[in-house]
PDB file of C-alpha atoms (C1' of nucleotides) in Angstrom:
ATOM      1  CA  MET A   1     122.062  -7.018  44.975  1.00 87.00           C
ATOM      2  CA  THR A   2     122.578  -7.739  48.534  1.00 94.00           C
ATOM      3  CA  LEU A   3     125.520  -8.514  50.681  1.00 96.00           C
ATOM      4  CA  SER A   4     126.154 -10.592  53.935  1.00 97.00           C
ATOM      5  CA  ILE A   5     128.345  -9.093  56.536  1.00 97.00           C
ATOM      6  CA  GLY A   6     131.129 -11.463  55.385  1.00 97.00           C
ATOM      7  CA  LEU A   7     131.035  -9.989  51.974  1.00 97.00           C
ATOM      8  CA  LEU A   8     130.624  -6.484  53.202  1.00 97.00           C
ATOM      9  CA  ALA A   9     133.661  -7.007  55.084  1.00 97.00           C
ATOM     10  CA  LYS A  10     135.495  -8.320  52.150  1.00 96.00           C
ATOM     11  CA  ALA A  11     134.329  -5.553  50.039  1.00 96.00           C
ATOM     12  CA  ALA A  12     135.520  -2.789  52.291  1.00 96.00           C
ATOM     13  CA  ASP A  13     138.362  -4.758  53.672  1.00 95.00           C
ATOM     14  CA  VAL A  14     137.502  -4.418  57.159  1.00 96.00           C
ATOM     15  CA  LYS A  15     136.969  -7.351  59.714  1.00 96.00           C
ATOM     16  CA  VAL A  16     133.516  -8.767  60.426  1.00 97.00           C
ATOM     17  CA  PRO A  17     133.194  -7.695  64.136  1.00 97.00           C
ATOM     18  CA  THR A  18     134.367  -4.198  63.278  1.00 97.00           C
ATOM     19  CA  ILE A  19     131.387  -3.712  61.029  1.00 98.00           C
ATOM     20  CA  ARG A  20     129.104  -4.811  64.174  1.00 97.00           C
ATOM     21  CA  PHE A  21     131.286  -2.469  66.254  1.00 97.00           C
ATOM     22  CA  TYR A  22     130.468   0.461  63.863  1.00 97.00           C
ATOM     23  CA  GLU A  23     126.960  -0.460  63.797  1.00 97.00           C
ATOM     24  CA  GLU A  24     126.919  -0.533  67.701  1.00 95.00           C
ATOM     25  CA  ILE A  25     128.394   2.866  67.975  1.00 95.00           C
ATOM     26  CA  GLY A  26     126.141   4.421  65.229  1.00 95.00           C
ATOM     27  CA  LEU A  27     128.564   4.865  62.365  1.00 97.00           C
ATOM     28  CA  LEU A  28     126.756   2.496  60.541  1.00 97.00           C
ATOM     29  CA  PRO A  29     122.919   2.216  60.405  1.00 97.00           C
ATOM     30  CA  GLU A  30     121.149  -0.902  61.652  1.00 96.00           C
ATOM     31  CA  PRO A  31     120.913  -2.961  58.332  1.00 97.00           C
ATOM     32  CA  GLN A  32     117.847  -5.098  57.387  1.00 96.00           C
ATOM     33  CA  ARG A  33     117.729  -8.386  58.703  1.00 97.00           C
ATOM     34  CA  ALA A  34     116.827 -11.542  56.709  1.00 96.00           C
ATOM     35  CA  ALA A  35     114.319 -14.238  57.954  1.00 93.00           C
ATOM     36  CA  ASN A  36     117.312 -15.954  59.727  1.00 95.00           C
ATOM     37  CA  ASP A  37     118.178 -12.904  61.542  1.00 96.00           C
ATOM     38  CA  ARG A  38     121.279 -12.366  59.513  1.00 97.00           C
ATOM     39  CA  ARG A  39     122.353  -8.861  58.371  1.00 98.00           C
ATOM     40  CA  VAL A  40     121.607  -7.878  54.871  1.00 98.00           C
ATOM     41  CA  TYR A  41     123.515  -5.028  53.319  1.00 98.00           C
ATOM     42  CA  ASP A  42     123.376  -3.048  49.992  1.00 96.00           C
ATOM     43  CA  VAL A  43     125.848  -1.394  48.161  1.00 95.00           C
ATOM     44  CA  GLY A  44     125.410   1.823  50.024  1.00 96.00           C
ATOM     45  CA  ALA A  45     126.801   0.134  52.801  1.00 97.00           C
ATOM     46  CA  VAL A  46     129.915  -0.820  51.072  1.00 97.00           C
ATOM     47  CA  ARG A  47     130.536   3.008  50.105  1.00 96.00           C
ATOM     48  CA  ARG A  48     129.722   4.142  53.496  1.00 97.00           C
ATOM     49  CA  LEU A  49     132.096   1.636  55.111  1.00 97.00           C
ATOM     50  CA  ALA A  50     134.811   2.429  52.751  1.00 97.00           C
ATOM     51  CA  PHE A  51     134.528   6.170  53.568  1.00 97.00           C
ATOM     52  CA  ILE A  52     134.850   5.251  57.226  1.00 97.00           C
ATOM     53  CA  ARG A  53     137.884   2.985  56.555  1.00 97.00           C
ATOM     54  CA  HIS A  54     139.585   5.468  54.560  1.00 95.00           C
ATOM     55  CA  ALA A  55     138.995   8.262  57.216  1.00 95.00           C
ATOM     56  CA  ARG A  56     140.215   6.175  59.938  1.00 96.00           C
ATOM     57  CA  GLN A  57     143.370   5.232  57.943  1.00 93.00           C
ATOM     58  CA  LEU A  58     143.861   9.003  57.722  1.00 89.00           C
ATOM     59  CA  GLY A  59     143.870   8.899  61.487  1.00 91.00           C
ATOM     60  CA  PHE A  60     140.412  10.750  61.839  1.00 93.00           C
ATOM     61  CA  SER A  61     138.830   9.806  65.154  1.00 95.00           C
ATOM     62  CA  VAL A  62     135.459   8.063  65.237  1.00 96.00           C
ATOM     63  CA  GLU A  63     133.990  11.448  66.497  1.00 95.00           C
ATOM     64  CA  ALA A  64     135.380  13.102  63.560  1.00 94.00           C
ATOM     65  CA  ILE A  65     134.130  10.617  61.145  1.00 96.00           C
ATOM     66  CA  ARG A  66     130.697  11.000  62.698  1.00 95.00           C
ATOM     67  CA  ASN A  67     130.889  14.581  61.671  1.00 92.00           C
ATOM     68  CA  LEU A  68     132.060  14.006  58.154  1.00 93.00           C
ATOM     69  CA  LEU A  69     129.455  11.227  57.579  1.00 95.00           C
ATOM     70  CA  ASP A  70     126.879  13.647  58.774  1.00 93.00           C
ATOM     71  CA  LEU A  71     127.952  16.157  56.180  1.00 91.00           C
ATOM     72  CA  SER A  72     128.084  13.547  53.417  1.00 92.00           C
ATOM     73  CA  ASP A  73     124.508  12.555  54.421  1.00 92.00           C
ATOM     74  CA  ASN A  74     123.509  16.173  54.494  1.00 89.00           C
ATOM     75  CA  PRO A  75     124.896  17.579  51.144  1.00 85.00           C
ATOM     76  CA  GLU A  76     123.263  20.742  51.474  1.00 86.00           C
ATOM     77  CA  ARG A  77     124.969  21.927  54.724  1.00 85.00           C
ATOM     78  CA  PRO A  78     128.070  24.106  54.315  1.00 86.00           C
ATOM     79  CA  CYS A  79     131.162  22.320  54.381  1.00 85.00           C
ATOM     80  CA  GLY A  80     133.343  24.318  56.602  1.00 85.00           C
ATOM     81  CA  GLU A  81     133.353  22.002  59.214  1.00 85.00           C
ATOM     82  CA  ALA A  82     134.627  19.502  56.849  1.00 88.00           C
ATOM     83  CA  ASN A  83     137.482  21.714  55.820  1.00 91.00           C
ATOM     84  CA  ALA A  84     138.259  22.521  59.574  1.00 90.00           C
ATOM     85  CA  LEU A  85     138.391  18.972  60.539  1.00 90.00           C
ATOM     86  CA  ALA A  86     140.811  18.236  57.493  1.00 91.00           C
ATOM     87  CA  ALA A  87     142.998  21.218  58.607  1.00 93.00           C
ATOM     88  CA  ARG A  88     142.896  19.901  62.356  1.00 93.00           C
ATOM     89  CA  GLN A  89     143.730  16.570  61.222  1.00 92.00           C
ATOM     90  CA  LEU A  90     146.575  17.579  59.034  1.00 93.00           C
ATOM     91  CA  ASP A  91     148.103  19.711  62.066  1.00 93.00           C
ATOM     92  CA  ASP A  92     147.866  16.648  64.315  1.00 92.00           C
ATOM     93  CA  VAL A  93     149.614  14.515  61.681  1.00 92.00           C
ATOM     94  CA  GLU A  94     152.558  17.277  61.244  1.00 95.00           C
ATOM     95  CA  ALA A  95     152.806  17.429  64.998  1.00 92.00           C
ATOM     96  CA  LYS A  96     153.211  13.673  65.177  1.00 92.00           C
ATOM     97  CA  ILE A  97     155.633  13.552  62.216  1.00 93.00           C
ATOM     98  CA  ALA A  98     157.861  16.341  63.823  1.00 93.00           C
ATOM     99  CA  GLN A  99     157.783  14.413  67.122  1.00 91.00           C
ATOM    100  CA  LEU A 100     158.634  11.017  65.615  1.00 92.00           C
ATOM    101  CA  GLU A 101     161.389  12.840  63.826  1.00 93.00           C
ATOM    102  CA  THR A 102     162.908  13.989  67.014  1.00 91.00           C
ATOM    103  CA  LEU A 103     162.636  10.380  68.416  1.00 91.00           C
ATOM    104  CA  ARG A 104     164.032   8.879  65.063  1.00 93.00           C
ATOM    105  CA  GLY A 105     167.182  11.215  65.667  1.00 92.00           C
ATOM    106  CA  GLU A 106     167.714  10.053  69.105  1.00 90.00           C
ATOM    107  CA  LEU A 107     167.284   6.318  68.210  1.00 90.00           C
ATOM    108  CA  ARG A 108     169.626   6.566  65.295  1.00 92.00           C
ATOM    109  CA  ARG A 109     172.323   7.940  67.757  1.00 90.00           C
ATOM    110  CA  MET A 110     171.470   5.053  69.998  1.00 88.00           C
ATOM    111  CA  VAL A 111     171.878   2.510  67.392  1.00 88.00           C
ATOM    112  CA  ALA A 112     174.724   3.895  65.677  1.00 88.00           C
ATOM    113  CA  ALA A 113     176.696   3.679  69.065  1.00 81.00           C
ATOM    114  CA  THR A 114     175.878  -0.187  69.024  1.00 76.00           C
ATOM    115  CA  CYS A 115     178.099  -1.955  71.620  1.00 78.00           C
ATOM    116  CA  ASP A 116     179.022  -5.688  71.546  1.00 77.00           C
ATOM    117  CA  GLY A 117     179.915  -5.756  75.368  1.00 75.00           C
ATOM    118  CA  ARG A 118     178.157  -5.989  78.475  1.00 79.00           C
ATOM    119  CA  ALA A 119     175.007  -4.341  79.449  1.00 79.00           C
ATOM    120  CA  ALA A 120     177.180  -2.205  81.769  1.00 76.00           C
ATOM    121  CA  ASP A 121     178.773  -0.451  78.946  1.00 80.00           C
ATOM    122  CA  CYS A 122     175.775  -0.394  76.579  1.00 84.00           C
ATOM    123  CA  ARG A 123     175.105   2.885  74.900  1.00 83.00           C
ATOM    124  CA  VAL A 124     171.297   2.148  74.516  1.00 85.00           C
ATOM    125  CA  ILE A 125     170.886   1.482  78.151  1.00 88.00           C
ATOM    126  CA  GLU A 126     173.213   4.506  78.986  1.00 86.00           C
ATOM    127  CA  ALA A 127     171.076   6.659  76.653  1.00 88.00           C
ATOM    128  CA  LEU A 128     167.818   5.894  78.412  1.00 91.00           C
ATOM    129  CA  ALA A 129     169.300   6.314  81.857  1.00 87.00           C
ATOM    130  CA  GLY A 130     170.941   9.652  81.063  1.00 77.00           C
TER     131      GLY A 130
ATOM    132  CA  MET B   1     167.036  10.926 101.791  1.00 87.00           C
ATOM    133  CA  THR B   2     163.812   9.534 100.901  1.00 94.00           C
ATOM    134  CA  LEU B   3     160.818  10.896  98.900  1.00 96.00           C
ATOM    135  CA  SER B   4     156.890  10.531  99.189  1.00 97.00           C
ATOM    136  CA  ILE B   5     155.114   9.267  96.066  1.00 97.00           C
ATOM    137  CA  GLY B   6     154.181  12.930  95.205  1.00 97.00           C
ATOM    138  CA  LEU B   7     157.717  14.097  95.265  1.00 97.00           C
ATOM    139  CA  LEU B   8     158.817  11.466  93.142  1.00 97.00           C
ATOM    140  CA  ALA B   9     156.323  12.110  90.833  1.00 97.00           C
ATOM    141  CA  LYS B  10     157.650  15.623  90.636  1.00 96.00           C
ATOM    142  CA  ALA B  11     161.051  14.755  90.359  1.00 96.00           C
ATOM    143  CA  ALA B  12     160.420  12.395  87.476  1.00 96.00           C
ATOM    144  CA  ASP B  13     157.727  14.350  85.844  1.00 95.00           C
ATOM    145  CA  VAL B  14     155.103  11.627  85.930  1.00 96.00           C
ATOM    146  CA  LYS B  15     151.633  11.627  87.524  1.00 96.00           C
ATOM    147  CA  VAL B  16     151.237   9.866  90.734  1.00 97.00           C
ATOM    148  CA  PRO B  17     148.807   7.169  89.608  1.00 97.00           C
ATOM    149  CA  THR B  18     151.091   6.392  86.846  1.00 97.00           C
ATOM    150  CA  ILE B  19     153.626   5.375  89.562  1.00 98.00           C
ATOM    151  CA  ARG B  20     151.204   3.119  91.389  1.00 97.00           C
ATOM    152  CA  PHE B  21     150.326   1.784  87.876  1.00 97.00           C
ATOM    153  CA  TYR B  22     154.037   0.873  87.089  1.00 97.00           C
ATOM    154  CA  GLU B  23     154.444  -0.720  90.564  1.00 97.00           C
ATOM    155  CA  GLU B  24     151.478  -2.737  89.722  1.00 95.00           C
ATOM    156  CA  ILE B  25     152.594  -4.058  86.359  1.00 95.00           C
ATOM    157  CA  GLY B  26     156.117  -4.682  87.898  1.00 94.00           C
ATOM    158  CA  LEU B  27     158.257  -1.827  86.226  1.00 96.00           C
ATOM    159  CA  LEU B  28     158.873  -0.439  89.612  1.00 97.00           C
ATOM    160  CA  PRO B  29     159.499  -2.534  92.582  1.00 96.00           C
ATOM    161  CA  GLU B  30     157.210  -2.414  95.711  1.00 96.00           C
ATOM    162  CA  PRO B  31     158.797   0.537  97.770  1.00 97.00           C
ATOM    163  CA  GLN B  32     159.237   0.439 101.491  1.00 96.00           C
ATOM    164  CA  ARG B  33     156.259   1.666 103.479  1.00 96.00           C
ATOM    165  CA  ALA B  34     156.326   4.270 106.274  1.00 95.00           C
ATOM    166  CA  ALA B  35     154.443   3.535 109.489  1.00 92.00           C
ATOM    167  CA  ASN B  36     151.450   5.193 108.011  1.00 94.00           C
ATOM    168  CA  ASP B  37     151.296   2.986 105.075  1.00 95.00           C
ATOM    169  CA  ARG B  38     152.559   5.536 102.666  1.00 97.00           C
ATOM    170  CA  ARG B  39     155.246   4.663  99.861  1.00 98.00           C
ATOM    171  CA  VAL B  40     158.589   5.665 100.518  1.00 97.00           C
ATOM    172  CA  TYR B  41     161.258   6.000  97.766  1.00 97.00           C
ATOM    173  CA  ASP B  42     164.912   6.535  97.634  1.00 96.00           C
ATOM    174  CA  VAL B  43     166.997   8.101  94.741  1.00 95.00           C
ATOM    175  CA  GLY B  44     167.361   4.915  92.780  1.00 96.00           C
ATOM    176  CA  ALA B  45     163.657   5.179  92.242  1.00 97.00           C
ATOM    177  CA  VAL B  46     163.888   8.636  90.689  1.00 97.00           C
ATOM    178  CA  ARG B  47     166.503   7.103  88.154  1.00 96.00           C
ATOM    179  CA  ARG B  48     164.538   4.052  87.423  1.00 97.00           C
ATOM    180  CA  LEU B  49     161.421   6.176  86.670  1.00 97.00           C
ATOM    181  CA  ALA B  50     163.239   8.561  84.681  1.00 97.00           C
ATOM    182  CA  PHE B  51     164.672   5.704  82.550  1.00 97.00           C
ATOM    183  CA  ILE B  52     160.810   4.422  82.045  1.00 97.00           C
ATOM    184  CA  ARG B  53     159.738   7.897  81.278  1.00 96.00           C
ATOM    185  CA  HIS B  54     162.418   8.472  78.655  1.00 94.00           C
ATOM    186  CA  ALA B  55     161.984   4.972  77.094  1.00 94.00           C
ATOM    187  CA  ARG B  56     158.072   5.477  77.091  1.00 95.00           C
ATOM    188  CA  GLN B  57     158.670   8.850  75.212  1.00 92.00           C
ATOM    189  CA  LEU B  58     160.809   7.130  72.700  1.00 89.00           C
ATOM    190  CA  GLY B  59     157.808   4.892  72.138  1.00 91.00           C
ATOM    191  CA  PHE B  60     159.131   1.646  73.705  1.00 93.00           C
ATOM    192  CA  SER B  61     156.198  -0.642  74.824  1.00 95.00           C
ATOM    193  CA  VAL B  62     156.058  -1.591  78.469  1.00 96.00           C
ATOM    194  CA  GLU B  63     157.229  -5.010  77.345  1.00 94.00           C
ATOM    195  CA  ALA B  64     160.495  -3.643  75.783  1.00 93.00           C
ATOM    196  CA  ILE B  65     161.137  -1.644  78.905  1.00 96.00           C
ATOM    197  CA  ARG B  66     160.653  -4.504  81.099  1.00 95.00           C
ATOM    198  CA  ASN B  67     163.725  -6.155  79.109  1.00 91.00           C
ATOM    199  CA  LEU B  68     165.543  -2.911  78.791  1.00 92.00           C
ATOM    200  CA  LEU B  69     165.301  -2.473  82.707  1.00 94.00           C
ATOM    201  CA  ASP B  70     166.116  -6.038  83.220  1.00 92.00           C
ATOM    202  CA  LEU B  71     169.388  -5.494  81.133  1.00 90.00           C
ATOM    203  CA  SER B  72     170.093  -2.394  83.174  1.00 91.00           C
ATOM    204  CA  ASP B  73     169.517  -4.454  86.236  1.00 91.00           C
ATOM    205  CA  ASN B  74     171.955  -7.141  85.119  1.00 88.00           C
ATOM    206  CA  PRO B  75     174.940  -5.172  83.784  1.00 84.00           C
ATOM    207  CA  GLU B  76     177.161  -8.306  83.268  1.00 85.00           C
ATOM    208  CA  ARG B  77     174.738  -9.560  80.782  1.00 84.00           C
ATOM    209  CA  PRO B  78     175.253  -9.094  76.962  1.00 85.00           C
ATOM    210  CA  CYS B  79     173.614  -5.979  75.616  1.00 84.00           C
ATOM    211  CA  GLY B  80     172.983  -7.592  72.197  1.00 85.00           C
ATOM    212  CA  GLU B  81     169.203  -7.626  73.372  1.00 85.00           C
ATOM    213  CA  ALA B  82     169.180  -3.852  73.961  1.00 87.00           C
ATOM    214  CA  ASN B  83     170.765  -3.032  70.409  1.00 90.00           C
ATOM    215  CA  ALA B  84     168.102  -5.204  68.976  1.00 90.00           C
ATOM    216  CA  LEU B  85     165.264  -3.321  70.985  1.00 90.00           C
ATOM    217  CA  ALA B  86     166.712  -0.257  69.835  1.00 91.00           C
ATOM    218  CA  ALA B  87     166.957  -1.218  66.218  1.00 93.00           C
ATOM    219  CA  ARG B  88     163.507  -2.514  66.166  1.00 92.00           C
ATOM    220  CA  GLN B  89     162.027   0.425  67.719  1.00 91.00           C
ATOM    221  CA  LEU B  90     163.795   2.675  65.224  1.00 93.00           C
ATOM    222  CA  ASP B  91     162.284   0.582  62.295  1.00 93.00           C
ATOM    223  CA  ASP B  92     158.827   1.027  63.832  1.00 91.00           C
ATOM    224  CA  VAL B  93     159.330   4.981  64.094  1.00 92.00           C
ATOM    225  CA  GLU B  94     160.674   5.296  60.483  1.00 94.00           C
ATOM    226  CA  ALA B  95     157.695   2.960  59.497  1.00 92.00           C
ATOM    227  CA  LYS B  96     155.319   5.250  61.307  1.00 92.00           C
ATOM    228  CA  ILE B  97     156.900   8.513  59.958  1.00 93.00           C
ATOM    229  CA  ALA B  98     156.626   6.955  56.404  1.00 93.00           C
ATOM    230  CA  GLN B  99     152.944   6.171  56.569  1.00 91.00           C
ATOM    231  CA  LEU B 100     152.429   9.656  58.298  1.00 92.00           C
ATOM    232  CA  GLU B 101     154.051  11.404  55.377  1.00 93.00           C
ATOM    233  CA  THR B 102     151.733   9.690  53.095  1.00 91.00           C
ATOM    234  CA  LEU B 103     148.816  10.735  55.030  1.00 91.00           C
ATOM    235  CA  ARG B 104     149.943  14.253  55.300  1.00 93.00           C
ATOM    236  CA  GLY B 105     150.447  14.194  51.474  1.00 92.00           C
ATOM    237  CA  GLU B 106     146.746  13.186  51.033  1.00 91.00           C
ATOM    238  CA  LEU B 107     145.672  15.553  53.850  1.00 91.00           C
ATOM    239  CA  ARG B 108     147.407  18.323  52.114  1.00 92.00           C
ATOM    240  CA  ARG B 109     145.775  17.778  49.032  1.00 90.00           C
ATOM    241  CA  MET B 110     142.342  17.689  50.856  1.00 88.00           C
ATOM    242  CA  VAL B 111     143.222  20.938  52.620  1.00 88.00           C
ATOM    243  CA  ALA B 112     144.440  22.713  49.337  1.00 88.00           C
ATOM    244  CA  ALA B 113     141.167  22.096  47.790  1.00 82.00           C
ATOM    245  CA  THR B 114     139.118  23.799  50.346  1.00 77.00           C
ATOM    246  CA  CYS B 115     135.755  24.528  49.188  1.00 79.00           C
ATOM    247  CA  ASP B 116     133.239  27.138  50.393  1.00 78.00           C
ATOM    248  CA  GLY B 117     130.189  25.681  49.106  1.00 76.00           C
ATOM    249  CA  ARG B 118     127.893  23.129  50.194  1.00 80.00           C
ATOM    250  CA  ALA B 119     129.020  19.564  51.384  1.00 81.00           C
ATOM    251  CA  ALA B 120     127.702  18.306  48.097  1.00 78.00           C
ATOM    252  CA  ASP B 121     130.671  19.757  46.482  1.00 82.00           C
ATOM    253  CA  CYS B 122     133.099  19.500  49.173  1.00 85.00           C
ATOM    254  CA  ARG B 123     136.530  18.202  48.265  1.00 84.00           C
ATOM    255  CA  VAL B 124     137.165  16.843  51.556  1.00 87.00           C
ATOM    256  CA  ILE B 125     134.014  14.606  51.704  1.00 89.00           C
ATOM    257  CA  GLU B 126     134.642  13.715  48.102  1.00 87.00           C
ATOM    258  CA  ALA B 127     138.281  12.696  48.822  1.00 89.00           C
ATOM    259  CA  LEU B 128     137.205  10.337  51.702  1.00 92.00           C
ATOM    260  CA  ALA B 129     134.493   8.881  49.454  1.00 88.00           C
ATOM    261  CA  GLY B 130     136.393   8.183  46.436  1.00 78.00           C
TER     262      GLY B 130
ATOM    263  C1'  DC C   1     124.054 -36.953  56.228  1.00 69.90           C
ATOM    264  C1'  DT C   2     128.030 -34.566  57.759  1.00 69.90           C
ATOM    265  C1'  DT C   3     131.482 -31.316  57.584  1.00 69.90           C
ATOM    266  C1'  DG C   4     133.044 -26.799  57.965  1.00 69.90           C
ATOM    267  C1'  DA C   5     132.038 -22.074  56.948  1.00 69.90           C
ATOM    268  C1'  DT C   6     129.505 -18.327  58.251  1.00 69.90           C
ATOM    269  C1'  DC C   7     126.513 -16.152  61.270  1.00 69.90           C
ATOM    270  C1'  DC C   8     124.257 -14.739  65.862  1.00 69.90           C
ATOM    271  C1'  DT C   9     124.701 -12.347  70.790  1.00 69.90           C
ATOM    272  C1'  DC C  10     127.214 -11.695  74.642  1.00 69.90           C
ATOM    273  C1'  DT C  11     131.190 -10.738  77.712  1.00 69.90           C
ATOM    274  C1'  DA C  12     135.853  -9.836  78.481  1.00 69.90           C
ATOM    275  C1'  DG C  13     140.440  -8.295  77.079  1.00 69.90           C
ATOM    276  C1'  DT C  14     144.168  -5.203  74.832  1.00 69.90           C
ATOM    277  C1'  DG C  15     147.568  -1.000  76.049  1.00 69.90           C
ATOM    278  C1'  DG C  16     148.720   2.690  78.694  1.00 69.90           C
ATOM    279  C1'  DC C  17     147.266   5.075  81.409  1.00 69.90           C
ATOM    280  C1'  DT C  18     143.334   8.530  83.780  1.00 69.90           C
ATOM    281  C1'  DA C  19     139.228   9.559  86.872  1.00 69.90           C
ATOM    282  C1'  DG C  20     136.749   9.229  90.599  1.00 69.90           C
ATOM    283  C1'  DA C  21     134.648   7.416  95.157  1.00 69.90           C
ATOM    284  C1'  DG C  22     135.397   7.212  99.804  1.00 69.90           C
ATOM    285  C1'  DG C  23     138.275   7.549 103.479  1.00 69.90           C
ATOM    286  C1'  DA C  24     142.646   8.140 106.412  1.00 69.90           C
ATOM    287  C1'  DT C  25     146.513  11.168 107.398  1.00 69.90           C
ATOM    288  C1'  DG C  26     149.798  15.200 107.601  1.00 69.90           C
ATOM    289  C1'  DC C  27     150.802  20.050 107.581  1.00 69.90           C
ATOM    290  C1'  DA C  28     150.155  25.046 108.012  1.00 69.90           C
ATOM    291  C1'  DT C  29     147.329  28.796 110.067  1.00 69.90           C
ATOM    292  C1'  DG C  30     144.186  31.045 113.160  1.00 69.90           C
TER     293       DG C  30
ATOM    294  C1'  DC D   1     143.890  23.258 119.695  1.00 69.90           C
ATOM    295  C1'  DA D   2     140.755  23.540 115.827  1.00 69.90           C
ATOM    296  C1'  DT D   3     140.171  23.980 111.116  1.00 69.90           C
ATOM    297  C1'  DG D   4     140.869  23.253 106.465  1.00 69.90           C
ATOM    298  C1'  DC D   5     143.189  21.992 102.653  1.00 69.90           C
ATOM    299  C1'  DA D   6     146.873  18.841 100.495  1.00 69.90           C
ATOM    300  C1'  DT D   7     148.399  14.485 100.122  1.00 69.90           C
ATOM    301  C1'  DC D   8     147.988   9.858 100.771  1.00 69.90           C
ATOM    302  C1'  DC D   9     145.599   5.020 100.511  1.00 69.90           C
ATOM    303  C1'  DT D  10     142.745   1.324  97.670  1.00 69.90           C
ATOM    304  C1'  DC D  11     139.509   0.034  94.627  1.00 69.90           C
ATOM    305  C1'  DT D  12     136.601   0.387  90.592  1.00 69.90           C
ATOM    306  C1'  DA D  13     135.465   2.080  86.220  1.00 69.90           C
ATOM    307  C1'  DG D  14     136.354   4.539  81.960  1.00 69.90           C
ATOM    308  C1'  DC D  15     139.212   5.766  77.772  1.00 69.90           C
ATOM    309  C1'  DC D  16     139.770   4.502  72.296  1.00 69.90           C
ATOM    310  C1'  DA D  17     138.994   1.582  68.676  1.00 69.90           C
ATOM    311  C1'  DC D  18     138.948  -2.706  68.371  1.00 69.90           C
ATOM    312  C1'  DT D  19     139.842  -8.009  69.033  1.00 69.90           C
ATOM    313  C1'  DA D  20     139.328 -12.614  70.982  1.00 69.90           C
ATOM    314  C1'  DG D  21     136.463 -16.113  72.152  1.00 69.90           C
ATOM    315  C1'  DA D  22     132.434 -18.748  74.259  1.00 69.90           C
ATOM    316  C1'  DG D  23     128.466 -20.862  72.951  1.00 69.90           C
ATOM    317  C1'  DG D  24     125.059 -21.737  69.681  1.00 69.90           C
ATOM    318  C1'  DA D  25     122.378 -21.467  65.259  1.00 69.90           C
ATOM    319  C1'  DT D  26     122.228 -21.955  60.314  1.00 69.90           C
ATOM    320  C1'  DC D  27     123.985 -22.718  55.679  1.00 69.90           C
ATOM    321  C1'  DA D  28     126.266 -24.712  51.448  1.00 69.90           C
ATOM    322  C1'  DA D  29     129.034 -28.363  49.318  1.00 69.90           C
ATOM    323  C1'  DG D  30     130.149 -33.137  48.866  1.00 69.90           C
TER     324       DG D  30
END
DNA sequence: CTTGATCCTCTAGTGGCTAGAGGATGCATG
DNA sequence: CATGCATCCTCTAGCCACTAGAGGATCAAG
């Protein structure tokens, strides 16, 4: 059972050009080509692409994903690196959340003080200026 | 009292090329030039740049900041737009926080299940693949 | 046989800067 | 007054992870 790029895209819920892009940067291997030069994928490609997509959704960079795929491709290697990557990613996410919560606080104060007059007296503008 | 671009950068805690960039995209007006062609700023530029910097830190896009600056420049205009922008920004931030909290949960599970064996049995890899 | 979807390659654009080349000027020290 | 280093100028290119579009070939359905 083989898939066209369009079917692969649907199967992994990724856009077609994104697949070509991942191939270009080496996250996906160059697939076989049919006689008409079209890319032909197998089920392994769906798994790999889903892996990438999931990792991207978790905020892993392409570089991190490259490492994770590398480990996934070499199951006999120790997985310390994968743990480290996940831990670092968790740190990043927690830092981002903390920062966004600060922003949320400030924005809430701005929004709560909503004014209906002229910009001259606008709390939002004021908050940004001050 | 006037400032060089370097002093303005220090005063507003922004890098020099960023100032030139903001000028290029029209967030900052073209400043006067000294005889030697160097940019010369006044105190108003510090306020404007600080406004921009603060808004960027809050996650406002350049387009949103353009609108906010426009309002700030025309204080007789109603400030409904500023309120709307702030509200939208707050929504965005809250959505981002919610998404990141989901990711955090997943990453925490991955990290908690840390394994010390081979990648073949790695929970992190497994979680990404599954 | 025609229509519309899908595929191909290639180039350029997005946002918000950042880095670097290559050169002119300014300021402090010897 | 010379030296050397900081700062300034313009311009181009790069970052990340895609996305959009041109221009053309091929395919499947009616």
